Amino acid sequence: MEINHFCLFFDNFAPMAGLYLHIPFCESRCYYCDFYSSTFKGNRDLLLSSIQKELRERRQYIKEPVRTIYFGGGTPSQLTTEEISSLLQTIFDNYDCRVEELTLEANPEDLAADYLQALKSLGVNRLSIGVQSFDDEDLKRINRRHTAQKAIEAVQLAQQIGFDNISIDLIYGLPQQTLMGWKKNIQQTIDLNVQHISAYSLTFEEGTMLTKMRDRGEIMEADEELSFEMFKLLRQTLSENGYVPYEISNFALPGYESKHNSSYWNYVPYLGVGPSAHSFDGQSRRWNIANSRLYISKMADGDTYYNMEMLDNFTRYNEYVMTGLRKKEGVDIAVLETLFGKDLRDYFLRMIDAYIKEEKVIKEGQHYYFSEDGIFISDYIIEELFWME
Ligand code: SF4
């Protein structure tokens, strides 16, 4: 019964899928990062051939044509263009591809003119450049390997070469970052005329260097109120300059919303290959082992290299509410009912009612989304709406 609900949803709304490749190479480790990646280069060829093998073996995982391809990491711009070409060829040979968006995450240091030209001729039509800050002191404190000037030059060079869909990543709430420093970052971003911005508040993840430094008293976590002011300034300034906050942390000029990331938020199936990559088929989630050496050996031996969780109706409801409310258009109650049934629909309406009365949530037709006030306490409200057993 539930499977039929999902088929109905996909048939009517999103009969396309996304493909994610996790490229776990990094030249150095940033102090805040807890993504799986390694600076060890010894097993590079074996790792890439294991990813190719996974691509071939899992071609039945997604039934829908591939609409988006996303090279993430790690640092995919550490790949040579020959390696990227070979991975793409494997995808084109094994999947029904109707690719509209082909994104590559890149470090500014890697974006030389000939490399950018080659990426363009391979069909890469969207670059996601990891800038994080346009302040050299911020960059040093988090161990980024580029400078602010290098980031500016990389964006401008990509634009000269003809990339017209560029996203940059920023982080706010960095140690010692001031509101004025953050304001300059936002202005620099606007001045560069990029089409898309992802901006996240710094989080101190377990095991990262930054968390160790905080625990040793070497750095201070940003004051919560300051982070909140930074978020407010970000939303306000970007909105005034034509960027639509189509998701809480993502801003785009109209027409430049990330199709690939929107798939995650719209609950569309996706296949992720490579160490630590996640996949979703509408019913279950799979995540690959976050260890290149084990990933390679298990792939070679035909052993299981992933964990899997079947998602029950309540878990899927919670995920859907969380990702739905983070989007500008919010949760569509008709879709929610189609996916999860009348009982969870009634539960959602009962729980959200108080926030509508407080004007934290707006109801417009069948859509429920955060008001400008509500957005600032979105995490709290989302949790309140979760189904708790
Ligand atoms: S943030 Fe990106 S470049 Fe830095 S360590 Fe993490 S994956 Fe590597």
Coordinates of C-alpha atoms and ligand atoms in Angstrom, one line a residue:
M1 CA 0.0 0.0 0.0
E2 CA 2.7 2.4 1.0
I3 CA 4.7 1.6 -2.1
N4 CA 1.8 2.5 -4.2
H5 CA 1.6 5.9 -2.5
F6 CA 5.2 6.6 -3.4
C7 CA 4.7 5.4 -7.0
L8 CA 1.8 7.8 -7.3
F9 CA 3.8 10.6 -5.9
F10 CA 6.8 10.0 -8.2
D11 CA 4.6 9.5 -11.2
N12 CA 2.7 12.7 -10.7
F13 CA 5.3 15.0 -9.4
A14 CA 8.9 13.9 -10.0
P15 CA 9.6 10.9 -12.2
M16 CA 13.3 11.6 -12.3
A17 CA 16.2 10.7 -10.1
G18 CA 19.6 12.1 -9.0
L19 CA 23.0 10.5 -9.0
Y20 CA 25.6 11.4 -6.4
L21 CA 29.3 10.5 -6.5
H22 CA 31.3 10.9 -3.4
I23 CA 35.0 11.7 -4.2
P24 CA 36.8 11.4 -0.9
F25 CA 40.1 13.1 -1.8
C26 CA 41.2 16.2 0.0
E27 CA 44.5 18.0 -0.2
S28 CA 44.2 19.0 3.5
R29 CA 41.5 18.7 6.2
C30 CA 39.5 21.8 7.1
Y31 CA 39.1 22.1 10.9
Y32 CA 35.3 22.1 11.0
C33 CA 34.7 19.2 8.6
D34 CA 33.2 15.9 9.5
F35 CA 32.5 14.7 5.9
Y36 CA 34.3 11.5 5.0
S37 CA 37.5 12.3 3.1
S38 CA 41.2 11.5 3.3
T39 CA 44.5 13.2 2.3
F40 CA 45.9 9.7 1.6
K41 CA 46.4 9.3 -2.2
G42 CA 47.9 5.8 -2.3
N43 CA 44.7 3.9 -3.3
R44 CA 43.3 6.5 -5.8
D45 CA 43.1 4.2 -8.9
L46 CA 41.6 1.3 -6.9
L47 CA 39.1 3.6 -5.3
L48 CA 38.0 5.0 -8.7
S49 CA 37.7 1.6 -10.2
S50 CA 35.6 0.5 -7.2
I51 CA 33.3 3.5 -7.8
Q52 CA 33.0 2.5 -11.4
K53 CA 32.1 -1.1 -10.3
E54 CA 29.5 0.2 -7.9
L55 CA 28.0 2.3 -10.7
R56 CA 27.7 -0.7 -13.0
E57 CA 26.3 -3.0 -10.3
R58 CA 23.7 -0.7 -9.0
R59 CA 22.1 0.4 -12.2
Q60 CA 18.8 -1.2 -11.2
Y61 CA 18.6 0.8 -7.9
I62 CA 16.9 3.8 -9.5
K63 CA 14.0 3.1 -11.9
E64 CA 13.7 6.7 -13.1
P65 CA 15.9 8.5 -15.7
V66 CA 18.8 10.4 -14.2
R67 CA 18.1 14.1 -14.3
T68 CA 21.0 15.4 -12.2
I69 CA 24.6 14.2 -11.6
Y70 CA 26.5 15.6 -8.6
F71 CA 30.2 15.2 -7.9
G72 CA 30.6 15.9 -4.2
G73 CA 33.1 15.1 -1.6
G74 CA 35.7 15.5 -0.4
T75 CA 37.1 17.5 -3.2
P76 CA 36.0 16.4 -6.7
S77 CA 38.1 19.1 -8.3
Q78 CA 41.1 16.9 -7.3
L79 CA 40.0 14.5 -10.0
T80 CA 41.7 14.9 -13.4
T81 CA 39.4 15.6 -16.3
E82 CA 40.3 12.2 -17.7
E83 CA 39.0 10.6 -14.5
I84 CA 35.8 12.7 -14.6
S85 CA 35.3 11.7 -18.2
S86 CA 35.7 8.1 -17.4
L87 CA 33.2 8.2 -14.5
L88 CA 30.7 10.0 -16.7
Q89 CA 31.2 7.5 -19.5
T90 CA 30.3 4.7 -17.1
I91 CA 27.2 6.6 -16.0
F92 CA 26.1 7.2 -19.6
D93 CA 26.7 3.5 -20.6
N94 CA 24.7 2.2 -17.7
Y95 CA 21.9 4.6 -16.9
D96 CA 19.0 6.2 -18.8
C97 CA 20.4 9.7 -18.6
R98 CA 18.4 12.9 -19.3
V99 CA 20.8 15.1 -17.5
E100 CA 19.7 18.7 -17.0
E101 CA 22.2 19.6 -14.3
L102 CA 25.8 18.3 -13.8
T103 CA 27.4 19.8 -10.8
L104 CA 31.0 19.5 -9.6
E105 CA 32.1 20.8 -6.2
A106 CA 35.4 22.6 -6.4
N107 CA 38.1 24.1 -4.4
P108 CA 39.2 27.6 -5.7
E109 CA 42.8 26.4 -5.8
D110 CA 42.0 23.8 -8.4
L111 CA 40.3 26.0 -10.9
A112 CA 42.9 26.8 -13.5
A113 CA 41.7 28.0 -16.9
D114 CA 42.5 24.8 -18.8
Y115 CA 40.8 22.7 -16.2
L116 CA 37.7 24.8 -16.3
Q117 CA 37.6 24.6 -20.1
A118 CA 37.9 20.9 -20.0
L119 CA 35.1 20.6 -17.4
K120 CA 32.9 22.7 -19.6
S121 CA 33.5 20.5 -22.6
L122 CA 32.7 17.4 -20.5
G123 CA 29.2 18.8 -19.8
V124 CA 29.7 20.2 -16.3
N125 CA 27.2 23.0 -16.3
R126 CA 27.2 24.0 -12.6
L127 CA 30.1 24.6 -10.2
S128 CA 29.7 24.6 -6.5
I129 CA 32.8 26.4 -5.2
G130 CA 33.8 26.0 -1.5
V131 CA 34.7 29.6 -0.6
Q132 CA 33.4 29.6 3.1
S133 CA 34.7 33.1 3.7
F134 CA 36.3 36.0 1.8
D135 CA 38.4 36.9 4.9
D136 CA 41.9 35.5 5.0
E137 CA 42.0 35.4 8.8
D138 CA 38.7 33.4 8.8
L139 CA 40.2 31.0 6.2
K140 CA 43.4 30.5 8.2
R141 CA 41.5 29.8 11.4
I142 CA 39.5 26.9 9.7
N143 CA 42.5 25.7 7.7
R144 CA 41.1 26.3 4.2
R145 CA 43.9 26.1 1.6
H146 CA 42.9 29.0 -0.5
T147 CA 42.9 32.8 0.0
A148 CA 40.1 35.2 -0.4
Q149 CA 41.7 36.7 -3.5
K150 CA 42.1 33.2 -5.0
A151 CA 38.4 32.5 -4.5
I152 CA 37.4 35.8 -6.2
E153 CA 39.7 35.0 -9.1
A154 CA 38.4 31.4 -9.4
V155 CA 34.8 32.6 -9.6
Q156 CA 35.7 35.3 -12.2
L157 CA 37.7 33.0 -14.3
A158 CA 34.9 30.4 -14.3
Q159 CA 32.5 33.2 -15.4
Q160 CA 34.9 34.3 -18.2
I161 CA 35.0 30.7 -19.5
G162 CA 31.3 30.6 -19.7
F163 CA 30.0 29.0 -16.5
D164 CA 26.7 30.7 -15.9
N165 CA 25.5 28.6 -13.0
I166 CA 27.9 29.0 -10.1
S167 CA 27.1 28.4 -6.4
I168 CA 29.3 29.4 -3.6
D169 CA 29.4 27.9 0.0
L170 CA 29.7 30.2 2.9
I171 CA 29.9 29.6 6.7
Y172 CA 28.9 32.1 9.3
G173 CA 29.4 32.0 13.1
L174 CA 33.1 31.3 12.6
P175 CA 35.5 31.8 15.6
Q176 CA 36.1 35.6 16.0
Q177 CA 34.0 36.5 13.0
T178 CA 32.1 39.8 13.5
L179 CA 28.8 41.0 12.1
M180 CA 30.8 43.5 10.1
G181 CA 33.1 40.8 8.7
W182 CA 30.1 38.7 7.8
K183 CA 28.4 41.7 6.1
K184 CA 31.6 42.2 3.9
N185 CA 31.4 38.5 3.0
I186 CA 27.8 38.8 1.9
Q187 CA 28.6 42.0 -0.1
Q188 CA 31.5 40.3 -1.8
T189 CA 29.3 37.4 -2.8
I190 CA 26.7 39.7 -4.3
D191 CA 29.4 41.7 -6.1
L192 CA 30.6 38.5 -7.8
N193 CA 27.1 38.0 -9.4
V194 CA 26.9 34.3 -8.6
Q195 CA 23.6 32.6 -9.2
H196 CA 23.4 30.5 -6.0
I197 CA 24.6 30.7 -2.4
S198 CA 24.5 28.0 0.3
A199 CA 25.2 29.5 3.7
Y200 CA 25.4 27.4 6.9
S201 CA 26.0 28.3 10.5
L202 CA 29.1 26.7 11.8
T203 CA 28.4 23.6 13.8
F204 CA 30.9 21.9 16.1
E205 CA 30.8 18.2 15.1
E206 CA 32.2 15.5 17.2
G207 CA 35.8 14.6 16.5
T208 CA 36.7 17.7 14.4
M209 CA 39.8 19.8 15.1
L210 CA 37.6 22.8 15.8
T211 CA 35.7 21.0 18.4
K212 CA 39.0 19.9 20.0
M213 CA 40.2 23.4 19.9
R214 CA 37.0 24.6 21.6
D215 CA 37.2 22.0 24.3
R216 CA 40.8 23.0 25.0
G217 CA 39.7 26.6 25.4
E218 CA 41.7 27.8 22.4
I219 CA 38.7 29.2 20.5
M220 CA 35.2 30.3 21.5
E221 CA 31.9 29.3 20.0
A222 CA 30.1 32.2 18.4
D223 CA 27.4 33.7 20.6
E224 CA 24.0 32.3 19.7
E225 CA 22.6 35.8 19.3
L226 CA 25.4 36.9 17.0
S227 CA 24.8 33.8 14.8
F228 CA 21.1 34.7 14.7
E229 CA 21.9 38.3 13.7
M230 CA 24.2 37.0 10.9
F231 CA 21.4 34.7 9.6
K232 CA 19.0 37.7 9.7
L233 CA 21.4 39.9 7.8
L234 CA 22.0 37.2 5.3
R235 CA 18.3 36.7 4.5
Q236 CA 17.6 40.3 4.3
T237 CA 20.6 41.4 2.2
L238 CA 20.3 38.5 -0.3
S239 CA 16.5 39.0 -0.6
E240 CA 17.1 42.7 -1.3
N241 CA 19.5 41.7 -4.1
G242 CA 17.1 39.3 -5.9
Y243 CA 18.1 36.0 -4.3
V244 CA 15.2 33.8 -3.3
P245 CA 15.6 31.8 -0.1
Y246 CA 14.1 28.7 -1.6
E247 CA 15.4 26.6 1.3
I248 CA 16.4 27.8 4.7
S249 CA 20.2 27.7 3.9
N250 CA 20.0 28.1 0.1
F251 CA 19.5 31.2 -2.0
A252 CA 19.2 31.4 -5.7
L253 CA 18.4 33.9 -8.4
P254 CA 15.1 32.8 -10.0
G255 CA 15.6 29.7 -12.2
Y256 CA 18.9 28.8 -10.6
E257 CA 17.7 26.6 -7.7
S258 CA 19.8 23.5 -7.4
K259 CA 17.8 20.7 -9.1
H260 CA 19.9 18.0 -7.5
N261 CA 19.6 19.3 -3.9
S262 CA 15.9 20.0 -4.5
S263 CA 15.4 16.3 -5.2
Y264 CA 16.6 15.5 -1.7
W265 CA 14.2 18.0 -0.2
N266 CA 11.3 16.8 -2.5
Y267 CA 11.8 13.2 -1.4
V268 CA 12.8 12.0 -4.8
P269 CA 14.9 8.8 -5.1
Y270 CA 18.7 9.1 -5.6
L271 CA 21.6 6.9 -5.9
G272 CA 24.9 7.7 -4.1
V273 CA 28.1 5.8 -4.9
G274 CA 31.5 5.9 -3.3
P275 CA 32.6 5.6 0.3
S276 CA 30.1 7.2 2.8
A277 CA 27.5 8.0 0.0
H278 CA 23.8 7.7 0.9
S279 CA 21.0 6.4 -1.3
F280 CA 17.2 6.6 -1.1
D281 CA 14.7 4.6 -3.1
G282 CA 11.5 5.8 -1.6
Q283 CA 11.3 3.0 0.9
S284 CA 14.8 2.6 2.4
R285 CA 18.0 4.4 3.0
R286 CA 21.4 2.9 2.3
W287 CA 24.7 4.4 3.3
N288 CA 28.1 3.1 2.2
I289 CA 30.9 2.4 4.5
A290 CA 32.9 5.5 5.3
N291 CA 36.3 4.1 4.8
S292 CA 38.0 3.9 1.4
R293 CA 40.2 0.9 2.2
L294 CA 37.3 -1.2 3.4
Y295 CA 35.1 0.0 0.6
I296 CA 37.7 -1.1 -1.9
S297 CA 38.2 -4.5 -0.3
K298 CA 34.6 -5.3 0.2
M299 CA 33.7 -4.3 -3.3
A300 CA 36.5 -6.5 -4.6
D301 CA 35.4 -9.5 -2.4
G302 CA 31.7 -9.0 -3.2
D303 CA 31.0 -8.3 0.5
T304 CA 28.3 -6.0 1.8
Y305 CA 29.8 -2.5 1.8
Y306 CA 26.7 -0.6 3.1
N307 CA 24.2 -0.4 5.9
M308 CA 20.5 -0.2 5.2
E309 CA 17.4 1.0 7.0
M310 CA 13.8 0.3 5.9
L311 CA 11.9 3.5 6.7
D312 CA 8.5 3.1 8.4
N313 CA 5.7 5.5 7.7
F314 CA 6.4 7.6 10.7
T315 CA 10.1 8.1 10.0
R316 CA 9.2 9.1 6.4
Y317 CA 6.6 11.5 7.7
N318 CA 9.2 13.1 10.0
E319 CA 11.7 13.4 7.2
Y320 CA 9.1 14.8 4.8
V321 CA 7.9 17.4 7.4
M322 CA 11.5 18.5 8.1
T323 CA 12.7 18.9 4.5
G324 CA 9.3 20.3 3.4
L325 CA 9.2 23.0 6.0
R326 CA 12.7 24.1 5.2
K327 CA 11.6 24.9 1.7
K328 CA 10.1 28.2 0.8
E329 CA 6.8 26.7 -0.5
G330 CA 6.6 24.5 2.7
V331 CA 4.5 21.4 3.1
D332 CA 1.8 20.5 0.6
I333 CA -0.9 19.0 2.8
A334 CA -2.5 17.1 -0.2
V335 CA 0.9 15.4 -1.0
L336 CA 1.4 14.7 2.7
E337 CA -1.9 12.9 2.9
T338 CA -1.2 11.0 -0.3
L339 CA 2.1 9.8 1.0
F340 CA 1.3 9.1 4.7
G341 CA -2.4 8.8 5.0
K342 CA -5.2 10.6 6.7
D343 CA -4.2 10.0 10.3
L344 CA -0.8 11.6 9.9
R345 CA -2.4 14.4 7.9
D346 CA -4.8 15.1 10.8
Y347 CA -1.8 14.9 13.3
F348 CA 0.1 17.5 11.3
L349 CA -2.9 19.9 11.1
R350 CA -3.5 19.5 14.8
M351 CA 0.1 20.1 15.8
I352 CA 0.7 23.1 13.4
D353 CA -2.5 24.9 14.4
A354 CA -0.9 26.8 17.4
Y355 CA 1.9 28.1 15.2
I356 CA -0.5 29.4 12.6
K357 CA -2.4 31.3 15.4
E358 CA 1.0 32.7 16.6
E359 CA 1.7 33.7 12.9
K360 CA 4.9 31.7 12.9
V361 CA 3.4 29.5 10.1
I362 CA 1.4 30.7 7.1
K363 CA -1.3 28.6 5.5
E364 CA -1.9 29.4 1.9
G365 CA -4.2 27.1 0.0
Q366 CA -2.9 23.6 0.7
H367 CA 0.6 24.9 1.6
Y368 CA 2.1 25.5 5.0
Y369 CA 5.3 27.4 5.3
F370 CA 7.2 29.5 7.8
S371 CA 6.6 33.3 8.2
E372 CA 9.6 35.5 8.4
D373 CA 9.3 35.3 12.2
G374 CA 8.8 31.5 12.2
I375 CA 11.9 30.9 10.2
F376 CA 14.1 32.0 13.1
I377 CA 12.7 29.3 15.4
S378 CA 12.2 26.7 12.6
D379 CA 14.3 23.9 14.2
Y380 CA 12.1 24.1 17.3
I381 CA 8.8 24.1 15.5
I382 CA 9.9 21.3 13.2
E383 CA 10.7 19.1 16.2
E384 CA 7.4 19.9 17.7
L385 CA 5.7 18.6 14.6
F386 CA 7.5 15.3 14.6
W387 CA 5.6 12.1 15.3
M388 CA 6.9 10.7 18.6
E389 CA 6.1 7.1 19.5
Ligands
SF4_1 S1 35.3 20.9 3.9 FE1 35.6 19.9 1.9 S2 37.8 20.4 1.4 FE2 37.6 20.7 3.6 S3 38.2 18.7 4.5 FE3 35.9 18.7 4.3 S4 35.6 17.7 2.4 FE4 37.8 18.3 2.4

